[in-house]
Short mmCIF file of C-alpha atoms in Angstrom, two decimals:
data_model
loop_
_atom_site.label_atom_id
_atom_site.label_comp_id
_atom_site.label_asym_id
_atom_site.label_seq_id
_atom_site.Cartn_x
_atom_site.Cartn_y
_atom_site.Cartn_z
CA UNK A 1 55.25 -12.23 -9.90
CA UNK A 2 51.69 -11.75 -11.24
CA UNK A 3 48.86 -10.06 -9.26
CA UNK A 4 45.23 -10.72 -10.35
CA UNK A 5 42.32 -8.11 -9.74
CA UNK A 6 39.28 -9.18 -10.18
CA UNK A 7 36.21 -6.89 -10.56
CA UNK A 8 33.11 -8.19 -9.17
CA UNK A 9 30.70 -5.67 -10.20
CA UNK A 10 28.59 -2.73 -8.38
CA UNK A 11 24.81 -4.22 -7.14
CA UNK A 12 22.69 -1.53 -6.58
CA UNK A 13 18.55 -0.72 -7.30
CA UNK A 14 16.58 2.31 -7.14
CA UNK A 15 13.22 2.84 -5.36
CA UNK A 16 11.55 3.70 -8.84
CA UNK A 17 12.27 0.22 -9.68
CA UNK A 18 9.74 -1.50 -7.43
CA UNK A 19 6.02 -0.58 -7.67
CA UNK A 20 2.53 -1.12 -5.92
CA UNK A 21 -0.79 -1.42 -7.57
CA UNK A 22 -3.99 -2.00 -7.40
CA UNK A 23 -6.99 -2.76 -9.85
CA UNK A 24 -11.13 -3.22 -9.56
CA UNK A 25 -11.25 -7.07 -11.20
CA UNK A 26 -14.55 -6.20 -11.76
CA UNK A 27 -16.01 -9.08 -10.11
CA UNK A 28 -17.98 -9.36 -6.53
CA UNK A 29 -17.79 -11.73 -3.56
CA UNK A 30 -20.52 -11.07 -0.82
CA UNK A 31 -22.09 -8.49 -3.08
CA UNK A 32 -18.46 -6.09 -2.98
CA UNK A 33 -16.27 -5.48 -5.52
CA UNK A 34 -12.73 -7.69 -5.52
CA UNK A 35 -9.96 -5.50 -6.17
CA UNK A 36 -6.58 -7.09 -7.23
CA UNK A 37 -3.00 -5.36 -6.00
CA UNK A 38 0.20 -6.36 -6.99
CA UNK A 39 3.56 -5.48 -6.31
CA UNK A 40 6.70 -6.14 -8.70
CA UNK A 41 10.96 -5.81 -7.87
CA UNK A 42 11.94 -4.81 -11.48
CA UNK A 43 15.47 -4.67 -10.50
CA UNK A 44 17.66 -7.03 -12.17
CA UNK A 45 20.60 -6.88 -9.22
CA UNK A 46 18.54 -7.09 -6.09
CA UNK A 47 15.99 -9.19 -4.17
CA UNK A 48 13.30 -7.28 -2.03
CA UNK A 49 13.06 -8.20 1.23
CA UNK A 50 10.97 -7.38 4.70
CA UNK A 51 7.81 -5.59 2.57
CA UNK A 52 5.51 -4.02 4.27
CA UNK A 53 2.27 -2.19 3.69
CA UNK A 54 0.80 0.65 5.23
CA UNK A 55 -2.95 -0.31 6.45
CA UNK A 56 -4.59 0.86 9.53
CA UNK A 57 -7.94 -0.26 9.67
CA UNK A 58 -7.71 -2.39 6.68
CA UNK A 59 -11.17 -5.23 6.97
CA UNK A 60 -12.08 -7.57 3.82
CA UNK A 61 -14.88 -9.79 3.33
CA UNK A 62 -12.76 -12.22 1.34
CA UNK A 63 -10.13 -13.82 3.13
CA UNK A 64 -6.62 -13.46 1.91
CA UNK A 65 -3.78 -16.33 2.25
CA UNK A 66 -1.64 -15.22 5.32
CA UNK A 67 0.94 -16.31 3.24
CA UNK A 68 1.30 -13.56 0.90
CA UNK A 69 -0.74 -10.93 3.37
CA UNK A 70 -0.74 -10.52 6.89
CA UNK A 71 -1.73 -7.75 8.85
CA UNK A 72 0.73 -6.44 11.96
CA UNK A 73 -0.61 -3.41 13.71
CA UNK A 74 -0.59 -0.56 11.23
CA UNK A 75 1.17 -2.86 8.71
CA UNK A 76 0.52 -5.50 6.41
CA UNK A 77 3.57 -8.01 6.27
CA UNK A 78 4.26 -9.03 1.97
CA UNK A 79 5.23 -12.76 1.72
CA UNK A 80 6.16 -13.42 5.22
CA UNK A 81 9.27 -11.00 4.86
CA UNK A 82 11.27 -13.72 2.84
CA UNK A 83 13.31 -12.70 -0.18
CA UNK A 84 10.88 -11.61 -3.33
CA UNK A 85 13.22 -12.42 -6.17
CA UNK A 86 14.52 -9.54 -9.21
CA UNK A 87 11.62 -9.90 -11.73
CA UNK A 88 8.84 -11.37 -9.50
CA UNK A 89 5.56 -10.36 -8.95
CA UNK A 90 3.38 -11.10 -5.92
CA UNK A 91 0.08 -10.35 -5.98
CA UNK A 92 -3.42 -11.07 -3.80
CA UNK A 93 -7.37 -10.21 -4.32
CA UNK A 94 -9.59 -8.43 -1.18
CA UNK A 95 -13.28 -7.80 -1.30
CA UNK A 96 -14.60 -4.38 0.09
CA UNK A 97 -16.89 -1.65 -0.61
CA UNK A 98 -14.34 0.77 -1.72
CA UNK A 99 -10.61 0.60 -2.67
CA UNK A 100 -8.18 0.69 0.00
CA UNK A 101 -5.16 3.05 -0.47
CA UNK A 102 -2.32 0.84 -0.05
CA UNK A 103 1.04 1.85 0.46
CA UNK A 104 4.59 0.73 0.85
CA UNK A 105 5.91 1.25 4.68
CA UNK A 106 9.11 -0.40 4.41
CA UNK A 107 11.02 -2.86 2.17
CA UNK A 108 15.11 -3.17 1.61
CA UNK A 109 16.95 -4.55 -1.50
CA UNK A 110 19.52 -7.86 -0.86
CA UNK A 111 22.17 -7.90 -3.05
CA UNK A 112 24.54 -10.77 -3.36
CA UNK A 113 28.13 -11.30 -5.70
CA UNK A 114 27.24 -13.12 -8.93
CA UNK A 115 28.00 -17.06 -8.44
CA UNK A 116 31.69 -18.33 -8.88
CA UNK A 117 31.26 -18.93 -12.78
CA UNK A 118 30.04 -15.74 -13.35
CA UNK A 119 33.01 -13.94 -11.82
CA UNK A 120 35.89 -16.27 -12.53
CA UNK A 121 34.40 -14.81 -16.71
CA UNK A 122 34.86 -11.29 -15.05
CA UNK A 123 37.39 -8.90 -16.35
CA UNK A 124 40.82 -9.21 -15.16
CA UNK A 125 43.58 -6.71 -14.51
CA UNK A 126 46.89 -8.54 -14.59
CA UNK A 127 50.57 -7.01 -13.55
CA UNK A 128 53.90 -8.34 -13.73
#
């Protein structure tokens, strides 16, 4: 009698593999300068999920979609908490006098098995 093994695969991302930035756009709104920040998951196994910020005290004149950023305490909550996808980038504008110094608080990677087709292609160890 046969016995099949089949090898699903190892999921796994690095912390160097999700970044934080932040840019002067160079234009105004109420006479400050709009900085844009943006945050990419460059790994290809995992979604990010529950991103956070780091911003006590952080005030803007422009108003920024609650959506995508939403301040908590000493926090700022990234896309609600829901799943940002391998290869996405998510990204929002604030007006102040000065640059804020964002940075990540907390965030954890999701990894799920490749679908059905993809594993039933997988290799196979067979024994008789």
């Amino acid at each position: 009698m046969a016995s099949v093994m089949k090898f699903l695969g190892t999921y796994s991302c690095e912390p160097d593999e999700v970044s934080l930035g932040q840019y002067d756009t160079g234009d105004l709104y109420s006479s400050a300068p709009v900085y844009n920040v943006t945050f990419y998951n460059g790994c290809t196994d995992c979604d990010v999920v529950d991103l956070s910020l780091r911003c006590p005290g952080f005030k803007t004149l422009k108003p920024i979609d609650p959506f995508i950023f939403k301040p908590s305490g000493d926090s700022c909550i990234i896309s609600r908490g829901l799943q940002i996808y391998t290869g996405v980038t998510i990204n929002f504008t604030y007006a102040r006098e000065s640059q804020y110094p964002f940075e990540i608080a907390h965030y954890h990677f999701e990894c799920a098995p490749p679908p059905e087709s993809e594993v039933k292609g997988a290799a196979r160890i067979v024994r008789g």
